[in-house]
PDB file of C-alpha atoms and ligand atoms in Angstrom:
ATOM      1  CA  ASP A   1       0.111   0.304  -0.264  1.00  0.00           C
ATOM      2  CA  VAL A   2       1.161   3.939  -0.845  1.00  0.00           C
ATOM      3  CA  PRO A   3       0.796   5.839   2.305  1.00  0.00           C
ATOM      4  CA  ASN A   4      -1.086   9.451   1.152  1.00  0.00           C
ATOM      5  CA  ARG A   5       2.167  10.960   1.410  1.00  0.00           C
ATOM      6  CA  GLY A   6       3.440   9.100  -1.472  1.00  0.00           C
ATOM      7  CA  TRP A   7       7.026   7.464  -1.217  1.00  0.00           C
ATOM      8  CA  THR A   8      10.089   9.439  -1.472  1.00  0.00           C
ATOM      9  CA  LYS A   9      12.525   8.338  -4.028  1.00  0.00           C
ATOM     10  CA  GLY A  10      15.096   6.288  -1.587  1.00  0.00           C
ATOM     11  CA  GLU A  11      10.995   4.423  -0.311  1.00  0.00           C
ATOM     12  CA  ILE A  12      10.692   3.073  -4.160  1.00  0.00           C
ATOM     13  CA  VAL A  13      14.375   1.629  -4.683  1.00  0.00           C
ATOM     14  CA  ASN A  14      14.488   0.108  -1.185  1.00  0.00           C
ATOM     15  CA  THR A  15      11.507  -1.740  -1.359  1.00  0.00           C
ATOM     16  CA  PHE A  16      12.349  -3.025  -5.485  1.00  0.00           C
ATOM     17  CA  ARG A  17      15.068  -4.180  -3.720  1.00  0.00           C
ATOM     18  CA  ASP A  18      13.364  -6.021  -0.903  1.00  0.00           C
ATOM     19  CA  ILE A  19      11.379  -7.315  -3.618  1.00  0.00           C
ATOM     20  CA  PHE A  20      13.665  -8.725  -6.078  1.00  0.00           C
ATOM     21  CA  LYS A  21      16.480  -9.995  -3.200  1.00  0.00           C
ATOM     22  CA  THR A  22      13.627 -11.884  -0.771  1.00  0.00           C
ATOM     23  CA  ASN A  23      12.153 -12.949  -4.517  1.00  0.00           C
ATOM     24  CA  ALA A  24       9.091 -12.060  -3.538  1.00  0.00           C
ATOM     25  CA  PHE A  25       6.856 -14.496  -5.698  1.00  0.00           C
ATOM     26  CA  GLY A  26       8.882 -17.542  -5.796  1.00  0.00           C
ATOM     27  CA  LYS A  27       9.643 -16.615 -10.017  1.00  0.00           C
ATOM     28  CA  LYS A  28      11.703 -14.509 -11.072  1.00  0.00           C
ATOM     29  CA  LEU A  29      11.053 -10.965 -11.490  1.00  0.00           C
ATOM     30  CA  ILE A  30      10.850  -8.529 -14.246  1.00  0.00           C
ATOM     31  CA  LEU A  31      10.267  -4.847 -13.346  1.00  0.00           C
ATOM     32  CA  ILE A  32       8.724  -2.761 -15.547  1.00  0.00           C
ATOM     33  CA  VAL A  33       8.807   0.866 -15.290  1.00  0.00           C
ATOM     34  CA  ILE A  34       6.407   3.843 -17.364  1.00  0.00           C
ATOM     35  CA  LEU A  35       7.747   6.649 -17.001  1.00  0.00           C
ATOM     36  CA  ASP A  36       4.736   8.955 -18.351  1.00  0.00           C
ATOM     37  CA  GLU A  37       5.968  12.596 -19.679  1.00  0.00           C
ATOM     38  CA  ILE A  38       8.854  10.884 -19.613  1.00  0.00           C
ATOM     39  CA  ASP A  39      10.501  15.258 -20.593  1.00  0.00           C
ATOM     40  CA  ILE A  40       9.530  16.432 -16.749  1.00  0.00           C
ATOM     41  CA  LEU A  41      11.527  14.195 -14.539  1.00  0.00           C
ATOM     42  CA  LEU A  42      14.028  14.740 -17.205  1.00  0.00           C
ATOM     43  CA  ASP A  43      14.144  18.238 -16.681  1.00  0.00           C
ATOM     44  CA  LYS A  44      13.964  18.563 -13.311  1.00  0.00           C
ATOM     45  CA  ASP A  45      16.310  15.592 -12.247  1.00  0.00           C
ATOM     46  CA  GLY A  46      18.400  15.233 -14.937  1.00  0.00           C
ATOM     47  CA  ASP A  47      18.369  11.508 -16.481  1.00  0.00           C
ATOM     48  CA  GLY A  48      20.078  10.356 -12.762  1.00  0.00           C
ATOM     49  CA  ILE A  49      17.323   7.338 -12.688  1.00  0.00           C
ATOM     50  CA  LEU A  50      17.064   6.776 -16.068  1.00  0.00           C
ATOM     51  CA  TYR A  51      20.922   5.934 -15.585  1.00  0.00           C
ATOM     52  CA  THR A  52      20.223   3.310 -11.828  1.00  0.00           C
ATOM     53  CA  LEU A  53      17.224   1.952 -14.345  1.00  0.00           C
ATOM     54  CA  THR A  54      19.113   0.832 -17.055  1.00  0.00           C
ATOM     55  CA  ARG A  55      21.961  -0.473 -15.257  1.00  0.00           C
ATOM     56  CA  THR A  56      19.613  -3.152 -12.760  1.00  0.00           C
ATOM     57  CA  ASP A  57      19.323  -6.372 -13.849  1.00  0.00           C
ATOM     58  CA  ASN A  58      15.996  -7.095 -14.971  1.00  0.00           C
ATOM     59  CA  VAL A  59      14.273  -3.747 -15.741  1.00  0.00           C
ATOM     60  CA  SER A  60      12.650  -2.792 -18.644  1.00  0.00           C
ATOM     61  CA  VAL A  61      11.479   0.812 -19.161  1.00  0.00           C
ATOM     62  CA  LEU A  62       9.170   2.281 -21.158  1.00  0.00           C
ATOM     63  CA  SER A  63       8.568   5.933 -21.306  1.00  0.00           C
ATOM     64  CA  ILE A  64       5.852   8.617 -22.987  1.00  0.00           C
ATOM     65  CA  SER A  65       6.712  11.806 -24.026  1.00  0.00           C
ATOM     66  CA  ASN A  66       5.006  14.094 -25.896  1.00  0.00           C
ATOM     67  CA  TYR A  67       8.322  15.562 -27.334  1.00  0.00           C
ATOM     68  CA  LEU A  68      10.477  13.617 -30.055  1.00  0.00           C
ATOM     69  CA  ASP A  69      13.050  15.105 -29.098  1.00  0.00           C
ATOM     70  CA  PHE A  70      13.208  13.894 -25.298  1.00  0.00           C
ATOM     71  CA  LYS A  71      16.338  12.281 -25.634  1.00  0.00           C
ATOM     72  CA  ASN A  72      18.542  14.945 -26.066  1.00  0.00           C
ATOM     73  CA  LEU A  73      18.064  15.720 -22.748  1.00  0.00           C
ATOM     74  CA  ILE A  74      19.689  12.368 -21.836  1.00  0.00           C
ATOM     75  CA  LYS A  75      23.365  11.833 -22.056  1.00  0.00           C
ATOM     76  CA  SER A  76      25.294  10.102 -23.761  1.00  0.00           C
ATOM     77  CA  ARG A  77      26.675   7.318 -20.690  1.00  0.00           C
ATOM     78  CA  VAL A  78      22.388   6.517 -20.488  1.00  0.00           C
ATOM     79  CA  THR A  79      21.773   6.651 -23.912  1.00  0.00           C
ATOM     80  CA  SER A  80      24.284   3.574 -24.965  1.00  0.00           C
ATOM     81  CA  SER A  81      22.543   1.995 -21.842  1.00  0.00           C
ATOM     82  CA  LEU A  82      18.926   2.293 -23.215  1.00  0.00           C
ATOM     83  CA  ASN A  83      18.976  -0.088 -25.952  1.00  0.00           C
ATOM     84  CA  ASP A  84      15.882   1.491 -26.794  1.00  0.00           C
ATOM     85  CA  LYS A  85      13.164   1.117 -29.540  1.00  0.00           C
ATOM     86  CA  GLU A  86      11.284   4.051 -30.483  1.00  0.00           C
ATOM     87  CA  ILE A  87       7.130   3.980 -31.702  1.00  0.00           C
ATOM     88  CA  VAL A  88       5.868   7.533 -32.770  1.00  0.00           C
ATOM     89  CA  PHE A  89       2.110   7.543 -32.724  1.00  0.00           C
ATOM     90  CA  PRO A  90       1.278  10.085 -35.700  1.00  0.00           C
ATOM     91  CA  PRO A  91      -1.931  12.780 -34.052  1.00  0.00           C
ATOM     92  CA  TYR A  92      -5.083  11.649 -34.862  1.00  0.00           C
ATOM     93  CA  GLY A  93      -6.870  12.160 -38.425  1.00  0.00           C
ATOM     94  CA  ALA A  94     -10.399  13.138 -38.533  1.00  0.00           C
ATOM     95  CA  ASP A  95     -11.499   9.756 -39.739  1.00  0.00           C
ATOM     96  CA  GLN A  96      -9.474   8.233 -36.436  1.00  0.00           C
ATOM     97  CA  LEU A  97     -11.504  11.232 -34.438  1.00  0.00           C
ATOM     98  CA  SER A  98     -14.851  10.025 -35.274  1.00  0.00           C
ATOM     99  CA  ASP A  99     -14.377   6.499 -34.822  1.00  0.00           C
ATOM    100  CA  ILE A 100     -13.200   7.486 -31.136  1.00  0.00           C
ATOM    101  CA  LEU A 101     -16.164   9.333 -30.825  1.00  0.00           C
ATOM    102  CA  SER A 102     -18.625   6.970 -31.927  1.00  0.00           C
ATOM    103  CA  GLU A 103     -17.710   4.499 -30.006  1.00  0.00           C
ATOM    104  CA  ARG A 104     -18.109   7.178 -27.001  1.00  0.00           C
ATOM    105  CA  ALA A 105     -21.277   8.051 -28.010  1.00  0.00           C
ATOM    106  CA  GLU A 106     -22.870   4.423 -28.444  1.00  0.00           C
ATOM    107  CA  LEU A 107     -22.380   3.983 -24.881  1.00  0.00           C
ATOM    108  CA  ALA A 108     -23.132   8.244 -24.023  1.00  0.00           C
ATOM    109  CA  PHE A 109     -26.160   8.696 -25.827  1.00  0.00           C
ATOM    110  CA  SER A 110     -29.873   7.651 -26.411  1.00  0.00           C
ATOM    111  CA  ASP A 111     -30.270   6.304 -29.897  1.00  0.00           C
ATOM    112  CA  GLY A 112     -30.670   8.708 -32.126  1.00  0.00           C
ATOM    113  CA  VAL A 113     -30.496  11.883 -30.345  1.00  0.00           C
ATOM    114  CA  LEU A 114     -26.762  12.533 -32.139  1.00  0.00           C
ATOM    115  CA  ASN A 115     -27.819  14.801 -35.765  1.00  0.00           C
ATOM    116  CA  ASP A 116     -25.603  13.003 -38.403  1.00  0.00           C
ATOM    117  CA  ASP A 117     -23.646  16.147 -38.739  1.00  0.00           C
ATOM    118  CA  VAL A 118     -22.311  16.172 -35.129  1.00  0.00           C
ATOM    119  CA  ILE A 119     -19.657  13.441 -35.164  1.00  0.00           C
ATOM    120  CA  PRO A 120     -18.412  14.982 -37.801  1.00  0.00           C
ATOM    121  CA  LEU A 121     -17.880  18.329 -36.645  1.00  0.00           C
ATOM    122  CA  CYS A 122     -16.273  17.522 -33.593  1.00  0.00           C
ATOM    123  CA  SER A 123     -13.356  15.297 -35.232  1.00  0.00           C
ATOM    124  CA  ALA A 124     -13.328  18.392 -37.882  1.00  0.00           C
ATOM    125  CA  MET A 125     -12.660  20.472 -35.333  1.00  0.00           C
ATOM    126  CA  ALA A 126     -10.532  18.485 -33.211  1.00  0.00           C
ATOM    127  CA  ALA A 127      -8.236  17.765 -35.663  1.00  0.00           C
ATOM    128  CA  LYS A 128      -7.240  21.370 -36.447  1.00  0.00           C
ATOM    129  CA  GLU A 129      -6.068  21.287 -32.870  1.00  0.00           C
ATOM    130  CA  GLU A 130      -2.960  19.194 -33.721  1.00  0.00           C
ATOM    131  CA  GLY A 131      -5.835  15.781 -33.401  1.00  0.00           C
ATOM    132  CA  ASP A 132      -6.444  15.760 -29.375  1.00  0.00           C
ATOM    133  CA  ALA A 133      -8.657  13.347 -28.566  1.00  0.00           C
ATOM    134  CA  ARG A 134      -9.235  14.838 -25.246  1.00  0.00           C
ATOM    135  CA  TYR A 135     -10.560  18.137 -27.352  1.00  0.00           C
ATOM    136  CA  ALA A 136     -12.912  15.633 -29.458  1.00  0.00           C
ATOM    137  CA  LEU A 137     -15.102  14.247 -26.847  1.00  0.00           C
ATOM    138  CA  ASP A 138     -15.220  17.460 -24.487  1.00  0.00           C
ATOM    139  CA  LEU A 139     -16.600  18.695 -27.118  1.00  0.00           C
ATOM    140  CA  LEU A 140     -18.977  16.217 -27.753  1.00  0.00           C
ATOM    141  CA  LYS A 141     -19.440  16.270 -24.060  1.00  0.00           C
ATOM    142  CA  ASN A 142     -20.414  19.903 -24.154  1.00  0.00           C
ATOM    143  CA  ALA A 143     -22.582  19.920 -27.007  1.00  0.00           C
ATOM    144  CA  GLY A 144     -24.717  16.988 -25.609  1.00  0.00           C
ATOM    145  CA  GLU A 145     -24.983  19.330 -22.211  1.00  0.00           C
ATOM    146  CA  LEU A 146     -26.261  22.389 -23.795  1.00  0.00           C
ATOM    147  CA  ALA A 147     -28.860  19.643 -25.619  1.00  0.00           C
ATOM    148  CA  PHE A 148     -29.826  18.151 -21.842  1.00  0.00           C
ATOM    149  CA  ASP A 149     -30.016  22.742 -20.714  1.00  0.00           C
ATOM    150  CA  GLU A 150     -32.184  23.402 -23.559  1.00  0.00           C
ATOM    151  CA  ASP A 151     -34.377  20.363 -23.045  1.00  0.00           C
ATOM    152  CA  SER A 152     -33.710  19.470 -27.150  1.00  0.00           C
ATOM    153  CA  GLU A 153     -34.919  16.432 -27.971  1.00  0.00           C
ATOM    154  CA  LYS A 154     -31.575  16.161 -30.496  1.00  0.00           C
ATOM    155  CA  VAL A 155     -27.921  17.668 -30.317  1.00  0.00           C
ATOM    156  CA  THR A 156     -27.228  19.657 -33.611  1.00  0.00           C
ATOM    157  CA  SER A 157     -24.130  21.106 -34.684  1.00  0.00           C
ATOM    158  CA  GLU A 158     -25.276  24.951 -33.170  1.00  0.00           C
ATOM    159  CA  HIS A 159     -24.100  22.301 -29.877  1.00  0.00           C
ATOM    160  CA  VAL A 160     -21.186  21.395 -30.961  1.00  0.00           C
ATOM    161  CA  LYS A 161     -20.563  25.503 -31.964  1.00  0.00           C
ATOM    162  CA  MET A 162     -21.633  27.069 -28.788  1.00  0.00           C
ATOM    163  CA  ALA A 163     -19.149  24.305 -26.650  1.00  0.00           C
ATOM    164  CA  LYS A 164     -16.434  24.997 -28.868  1.00  0.00           C
ATOM    165  CA  ASP A 165     -17.600  29.280 -27.024  1.00  0.00           C
ATOM    166  CA  ARG A 166     -17.476  27.276 -23.680  1.00  0.00           C
ATOM    167  CA  ILE A 167     -15.014  25.363 -23.403  1.00  0.00           C
ATOM    168  CA  GLU A 168     -12.668  28.323 -24.804  1.00  0.00           C
ATOM    169  CA  HIS A 169     -14.387  30.610 -22.370  1.00  0.00           C
ATOM    170  CA  ASN A 170     -13.769  28.474 -18.690  1.00  0.00           C
ATOM    171  CA  LYS A 171     -10.004  27.876 -20.554  1.00  0.00           C
ATOM    172  CA  VAL A 172      -9.587  31.921 -20.301  1.00  0.00           C
ATOM    173  CA  THR A 173     -11.867  32.078 -16.694  1.00  0.00           C
ATOM    174  CA  GLU A 174      -9.292  29.519 -15.203  1.00  0.00           C
ATOM    175  CA  ILE A 175      -6.158  30.177 -16.261  1.00  0.00           C
ATOM    176  CA  ILE A 176      -6.934  33.634 -15.346  1.00  0.00           C
ATOM    177  CA  GLN A 177      -8.094  32.404 -12.018  1.00  0.00           C
ATOM    178  CA  THR A 178      -4.764  30.923 -11.252  1.00  0.00           C
ATOM    179  CA  LEU A 179      -2.592  33.306 -12.078  1.00  0.00           C
ATOM    180  CA  PRO A 180      -0.763  34.988  -9.252  1.00  0.00           C
ATOM    181  CA  LEU A 181      -2.174  38.093  -7.332  1.00  0.00           C
ATOM    182  CA  GLN A 182       0.505  40.580  -9.085  1.00  0.00           C
ATOM    183  CA  GLN A 183       0.800  38.589 -12.965  1.00  0.00           C
ATOM    184  CA  GLN A 184      -3.030  39.440 -12.288  1.00  0.00           C
ATOM    185  CA  ARG A 185      -2.474  43.486 -11.819  1.00  0.00           C
ATOM    186  CA  VAL A 186      -0.590  43.320 -14.738  1.00  0.00           C
ATOM    187  CA  LEU A 187      -3.447  41.883 -16.685  1.00  0.00           C
ATOM    188  CA  GLU A 188      -5.239  44.726 -15.693  1.00  0.00           C
ATOM    189  CA  ALA A 189      -3.189  47.189 -16.476  1.00  0.00           C
ATOM    190  CA  ILE A 190      -3.023  46.433 -20.059  1.00  0.00           C
ATOM    191  CA  LEU A 191      -7.365  46.023 -20.067  1.00  0.00           C
ATOM    192  CA  ASN A 192      -7.159  49.064 -19.075  1.00  0.00           C
ATOM    193  CA  LEU A 193      -4.819  50.620 -21.585  1.00  0.00           C
ATOM    194  CA  THR A 194      -6.531  48.972 -24.268  1.00  0.00           C
ATOM    195  CA  LYS A 195      -9.869  50.398 -23.037  1.00  0.00           C
ATOM    196  CA  GLN A 196      -8.443  53.594 -22.921  1.00  0.00           C
ATOM    197  CA  ASP A 197      -7.214  52.718 -26.827  1.00  0.00           C
ATOM    198  CA  GLU A 198      -3.622  52.725 -26.448  1.00  0.00           C
ATOM    199  CA  GLU A 199      -0.792  51.638 -27.367  1.00  0.00           C
ATOM    200  CA  ILE A 200       1.231  49.241 -25.080  1.00  0.00           C
ATOM    201  CA  SER A 201       4.550  49.384 -24.596  1.00  0.00           C
ATOM    202  CA  SER A 202       5.892  47.780 -21.949  1.00  0.00           C
ATOM    203  CA  GLY A 203       7.171  51.507 -20.786  1.00  0.00           C
ATOM    204  CA  LYS A 204       3.747  52.061 -20.604  1.00  0.00           C
ATOM    205  CA  LEU A 205       2.456  48.699 -19.260  1.00  0.00           C
ATOM    206  CA  TYR A 206       4.513  49.660 -15.677  1.00  0.00           C
ATOM    207  CA  GLU A 207       3.734  53.103 -15.614  1.00  0.00           C
ATOM    208  CA  GLU A 208      -0.148  51.971 -15.379  1.00  0.00           C
ATOM    209  CA  TYR A 209       0.763  48.863 -13.410  1.00  0.00           C
ATOM    210  CA  LYS A 210       3.060  50.259 -10.526  1.00  0.00           C
ATOM    211  CA  GLU A 211      -0.610  52.674  -9.801  1.00  0.00           C
ATOM    212  CA  LEU A 212      -2.911  49.648  -9.564  1.00  0.00           C
ATOM    213  CA  SER A 213       0.112  47.559  -7.386  1.00  0.00           C
ATOM    214  CA  LYS A 214       1.096  50.643  -5.123  1.00  0.00           C
ATOM    215  CA  LYS A 215       3.675  49.448  -2.960  1.00  0.00           C
ATOM    216  CA  ASP A 216       3.443  45.792  -3.667  1.00  0.00           C
ATOM    217  CA  ALA A 217       4.675  46.689  -7.001  1.00  0.00           C
ATOM    218  CA  VAL A 218       7.338  44.062  -8.345  1.00  0.00           C
ATOM    219  CA  THR A 219       9.979  45.637 -10.717  1.00  0.00           C
ATOM    220  CA  TYR A 220      10.885  46.482 -14.100  1.00  0.00           C
ATOM    221  CA  ARG A 221      12.476  43.486 -14.378  1.00  0.00           C
ATOM    222  CA  ARG A 222      10.319  41.313 -13.332  1.00  0.00           C
ATOM    223  CA  ILE A 223       7.720  42.474 -15.870  1.00  0.00           C
ATOM    224  CA  PHE A 224       9.188  40.958 -19.002  1.00  0.00           C
ATOM    225  CA  ASP A 225       8.748  37.572 -17.207  1.00  0.00           C
ATOM    226  CA  PHE A 226       5.170  37.894 -16.528  1.00  0.00           C
ATOM    227  CA  ILE A 227       4.647  39.368 -20.136  1.00  0.00           C
ATOM    228  CA  ASN A 228       6.663  36.675 -21.543  1.00  0.00           C
ATOM    229  CA  GLU A 229       4.508  33.618 -18.994  1.00  0.00           C
ATOM    230  CA  LEU A 230       0.977  36.051 -20.397  1.00  0.00           C
ATOM    231  CA  GLU A 231       2.165  35.088 -23.851  1.00  0.00           C
ATOM    232  CA  LEU A 232       3.122  31.770 -23.196  1.00  0.00           C
ATOM    233  CA  LEU A 233      -0.166  31.073 -22.266  1.00  0.00           C
ATOM    234  CA  GLY A 234      -1.829  33.096 -24.895  1.00  0.00           C
ATOM    235  CA  ILE A 235      -3.803  35.684 -22.867  1.00  0.00           C
ATOM    236  CA  ILE A 236      -1.561  38.424 -25.030  1.00  0.00           C
ATOM    237  CA  SER A 237       0.795  38.722 -27.957  1.00  0.00           C
ATOM    238  CA  THR A 238       3.907  40.921 -28.164  1.00  0.00           C
ATOM    239  CA  ASN A 239       5.756  42.472 -30.908  1.00  0.00           C
ATOM    240  CA  THR A 240       8.749  44.112 -31.296  1.00  0.00           C
ATOM    241  CA  ILE A 241       8.973  47.058 -33.123  1.00  0.00           C
ATOM    242  CA  SER A 242      11.791  49.381 -33.796  1.00  0.00           C
ATOM    243  CA  ARG A 243      10.720  53.424 -33.330  1.00  0.00           C
ATOM    244  CA  GLY A 244      14.005  54.270 -35.801  1.00  0.00           C
ATOM    245  CA  ARG A 245      16.968  54.455 -35.876  1.00  0.00           C
ATOM    246  CA  GLY A 246      19.110  55.624 -32.320  1.00  0.00           C
ATOM    247  CA  LYS A 247      15.727  55.235 -30.377  1.00  0.00           C
ATOM    248  CA  GLY A 248      16.178  51.358 -30.241  1.00  0.00           C
ATOM    249  CA  ARG A 249      13.098  49.193 -30.189  1.00  0.00           C
ATOM    250  CA  THR A 250       9.760  48.516 -27.914  1.00  0.00           C
ATOM    251  CA  ASN A 251       7.635  45.507 -26.908  1.00  0.00           C
ATOM    252  CA  ILE A 252       4.190  45.911 -28.217  1.00  0.00           C
ATOM    253  CA  ILE A 253       1.944  44.484 -26.645  1.00  0.00           C
ATOM    254  CA  LYS A 254      -1.816  43.064 -27.309  1.00  0.00           C
ATOM    255  CA  LEU A 255      -4.390  41.487 -25.164  1.00  0.00           C
ATOM    256  CA  GLN A 256      -6.283  38.412 -26.907  1.00  0.00           C
ATOM    257  CA  CYS A 257      -8.743  37.345 -25.010  1.00  0.00           C
ATOM    258  CA  ASN A 258     -11.956  38.826 -24.995  1.00  0.00           C
ATOM    259  CA  GLU A 259     -12.445  42.015 -23.277  1.00  0.00           C
ATOM    260  CA  ASN A 260     -15.577  41.445 -20.907  1.00  0.00           C
ATOM    261  CA  LEU A 261     -14.333  38.105 -19.879  1.00  0.00           C
ATOM    262  CA  LEU A 262     -11.073  39.619 -18.732  1.00  0.00           C
ATOM    263  CA  GLU A 263     -12.891  41.714 -17.160  1.00  0.00           C
ATOM    264  CA  ALA A 264     -15.786  39.883 -15.435  1.00  0.00           C
ATOM    265  CA  THR A 265     -12.921  37.601 -13.889  1.00  0.00           C
ATOM    266  CA  LEU A 266     -10.406  39.409 -12.465  1.00  0.00           C
ATOM    267  CA  PHE A 267     -13.589  41.129 -10.672  1.00  0.00           C
ATOM    268  CA  SER A 268     -15.059  38.550  -9.279  1.00  0.00           C
ATOM    269  CA  ILE A 269     -11.644  36.936  -7.800  1.00  0.00           C
TER     270      ILE A 269
HETATM  271  N1  ATP B   1      -7.552   5.182 -29.605  1.00  0.00           N
HETATM  272  C1  ATP B   1      -8.401   5.626 -28.957  1.00  0.00           C
HETATM  273  N2  ATP B   1      -9.634   4.961 -28.524  1.00  0.00           N
HETATM  274  C2  ATP B   1     -10.064   5.084 -28.178  1.00  0.00           C
HETATM  275  N3  ATP B   1     -10.495   6.484 -26.419  1.00  0.00           N
HETATM  276  C3  ATP B   1      -9.035   7.270 -26.774  1.00  0.00           C
HETATM  277  C4  ATP B   1      -8.290   7.200 -27.818  1.00  0.00           C
HETATM  278  N4  ATP B   1      -6.995   7.579 -27.963  1.00  0.00           N
HETATM  279  C5  ATP B   1      -7.331   8.815 -27.191  1.00  0.00           C
HETATM  280  N5  ATP B   1      -8.640   8.141 -26.473  1.00  0.00           N
HETATM  281  C6  ATP B   1      -8.992   9.101 -25.656  1.00  0.00           C
HETATM  282  O1  ATP B   1      -8.919  10.461 -25.518  1.00  0.00           O
HETATM  283  C7  ATP B   1      -8.313  10.830 -24.074  1.00  0.00           C
HETATM  284  C8  ATP B   1      -6.694  11.443 -24.163  1.00  0.00           C
HETATM  285  O2  ATP B   1      -6.231  10.146 -24.490  1.00  0.00           O
HETATM  286  P1  ATP B   1      -4.409   9.637 -23.366  1.00  0.00           P
HETATM  287  O3  ATP B   1      -5.111  10.215 -21.692  1.00  0.00           O
HETATM  288  O4  ATP B   1      -4.374   8.713 -24.073  1.00  0.00           O
HETATM  289  O5  ATP B   1      -3.812  10.902 -23.962  1.00  0.00           O
HETATM  290  P2  ATP B   1      -2.581  11.304 -23.862  1.00  0.00           P
HETATM  291  O6  ATP B   1      -1.870  11.302 -25.095  1.00  0.00           O
HETATM  292  O7  ATP B   1      -1.684  10.665 -22.337  1.00  0.00           O
HETATM  293  O8  ATP B   1      -2.113  13.158 -24.268  1.00  0.00           O
HETATM  294  P3  ATP B   1      -1.426  13.827 -23.323  1.00  0.00           P
HETATM  295  O9  ATP B   1      -0.101  14.337 -24.003  1.00  0.00           O
HETATM  296  O10 ATP B   1      -2.094  14.824 -22.969  1.00  0.00           O
HETATM  297  O11 ATP B   1      -0.695  13.098 -21.740  1.00  0.00           O
HETATM  298  C9  ATP B   1      -8.363   9.476 -23.239  1.00  0.00           C
HETATM  299  O12 ATP B   1     -10.406   9.987 -22.539  1.00  0.00           O
HETATM  300  C10 ATP B   1      -8.878   8.952 -23.963  1.00  0.00           C
HETATM  301  O13 ATP B   1      -9.575   7.078 -23.768  1.00  0.00           O
HETATM  302 MG1   MG B   2      -0.976  11.248 -21.253  1.00  0.00          MG
END
């Protein structure tokens, strides 16, 4: 049994050592270790654990990553003992997504309630989002819930389009609500300047942000990290422009999410 607090690395290694030593099940054991999202482990802790595992007898490692080049994070002394076989899964196409959705729809919906164009539309929309099966399922589920809420007899393509907006809406509000306070202040400053129709340079943003944060304000330097993070999350975009000879370059910041949605979320926290 694993205690609620989890196991430390040492406890895990020792437990497996003990099992191997006592040969607890009376058979020759092979340990298969599955490391999902292995790039995160490699990035954070380095390849030490992989090294230990590849140098231990009777251990097989199966690792999963979304990054085709994750092996660059492994040093050659480890790659040489990996003896690995790589399997690449290409993103799902619309037809494959349709198959997955049809299988689920069979279980989730009563016969005949889905209009014929619903599954093809969900599949096409998700195929555009890098073939994300999770997104395809989410669209279908939300479309069904919206139809249910309306007491509609059928799920239609209109429900799917509404579902897309609802998922987008929830994603933006969730991101904003979980941002640290000072980042929320930065967003509020961007919102204010956007509403005033101002071109937003980092300098102007910092002035506005300082107004809002008063004595809690972080340094100008830190603001650049915040801007980067907000851009990575897709909430803003930045564009570097040159002001002409000798005047240097300026970052122009633009909001990339719905203004009203941002305002409503920021002020409901
Ligand atoms: N071939 C499939 N048949 C049925 N359902 C599938 C199939 N592929 C994916 N799914 C469904 O899509 C969802 C996401 O799948 P999964 O968790 O395996 O994704 P993943 O490849 O690990 O993605 P991530 O990189 O985000 O971790 C799950 O709900 C899963 O049931
Ligand atoms: Mg996964």
